[in-house]
């Protein structure tokens, strides 16, 4: 629902280090760490940051990372750890599930903070009280602790507990030529960068295990092998996550981004075969394609929660899964490739609560990396030609009352601008994808607030039909008829609802006279 306009202020600092101990006995543990601190977003008085801690010393069962802010910044909210702050001194301890940190392993956490005047990146850190200020001493126990053998997480379906990324293998990724994705990605220096929610990557391999090479301290992912979910990765950082103990045969692997990150790009550099195995040629593209355009409903905002107040169960991000949102589920049911182009809180002409009046969803629709400082128009490689485009924009335009200072004095004036902008947006889609693509305008029940949303969508369809375009249709999600519970975070659709809505959308699309 509500969203800030994130400013892409990307500041990063890294310290690669180990404590130079004066004496290391036979049973002593050599300490060492590398810290990457990234300001992922910044706005007046506040900022978001992600921190990755790599253990370069011996394995530890618990960790505590310390640093000092240099300009009076404070941590307001932190996830994947517990924080205490006294003056400038900050101490972050592990959460219950991520305390064990093997040699070479990386753990990540994020936080929102406040600042005034300036927001410099810290330059010195401590791990469990030992300064990170130089390389691990040669010949210390930790200098040879890392093995090239992949770690061995279970290949069974994951629970709600976050998976623990394994140390990177010594074998480099096989390359992106063996990875398939229909998503909006940018390839830079051998990695794929991306921000849009739900982007996914598919591969094939032979052998008993596969590694997933990632660099992302902001997002959560789902990993699937042979169609079964084997792990949920929570802000994995820079790592290669391994799935081992599989049958020695040919398998499929799929990585999907669960969460939203318009201000920071994730990076994927490919799949890695376990020793004795091989990455095979990439899977073929599916002939069916569906584009999903929308807001928080389409992005899967808080859909994994079973309570509307998510403050005590991990927050919105931990409970969001674009890969299980109704649009993604419907596309899978249809056997189609899909793109999810969605951003929570944004509308066609008006954002939730009247925020950020200078931008709307249309400001970012064409971009490859959304609002990132170096975003550009996504260059369609010519292979993305969806037969169906599903648009769900308007909840944020109409769900909150108009406020003083907005450009619309009445809801009718807002509705008129909404219709004008929507018609222009449809014209863009029609020019881009041709006359045969079906464009489905979806809308839920907002009649308890206003009927302007529903009537505007219906008028848009009628206007296009009057212009001879009969392939613009509308689909109404009736709360009562569908039996939606809205138990997702902040009254959003739950996974229960997403499955029901996906069924309705699949039935609707199957009823269209498509020849795909």
mmCIF file of C-alpha atoms in Angstrom, residues 176 402 409 416 423:
data_model
loop_
_atom_site.group_PDB
_atom_site.id
_atom_site.type_symbol
_atom_site.label_atom_id
_atom_site.label_comp_id
_atom_site.label_asym_id
_atom_site.label_seq_id
_atom_site.Cartn_x
_atom_site.Cartn_y
_atom_site.Cartn_z
ATOM 1 C CA UNK A 176 24.618 -17.157 -18.116
ATOM 2 C CA UNK A 402 -8.180 13.105 -1.410
ATOM 3 C CA UNK A 409 -10.813 18.665 -5.931
ATOM 4 C CA UNK A 416 -11.534 11.614 -15.381
ATOM 5 C CA UNK A 423 -6.477 4.889 -22.178
#
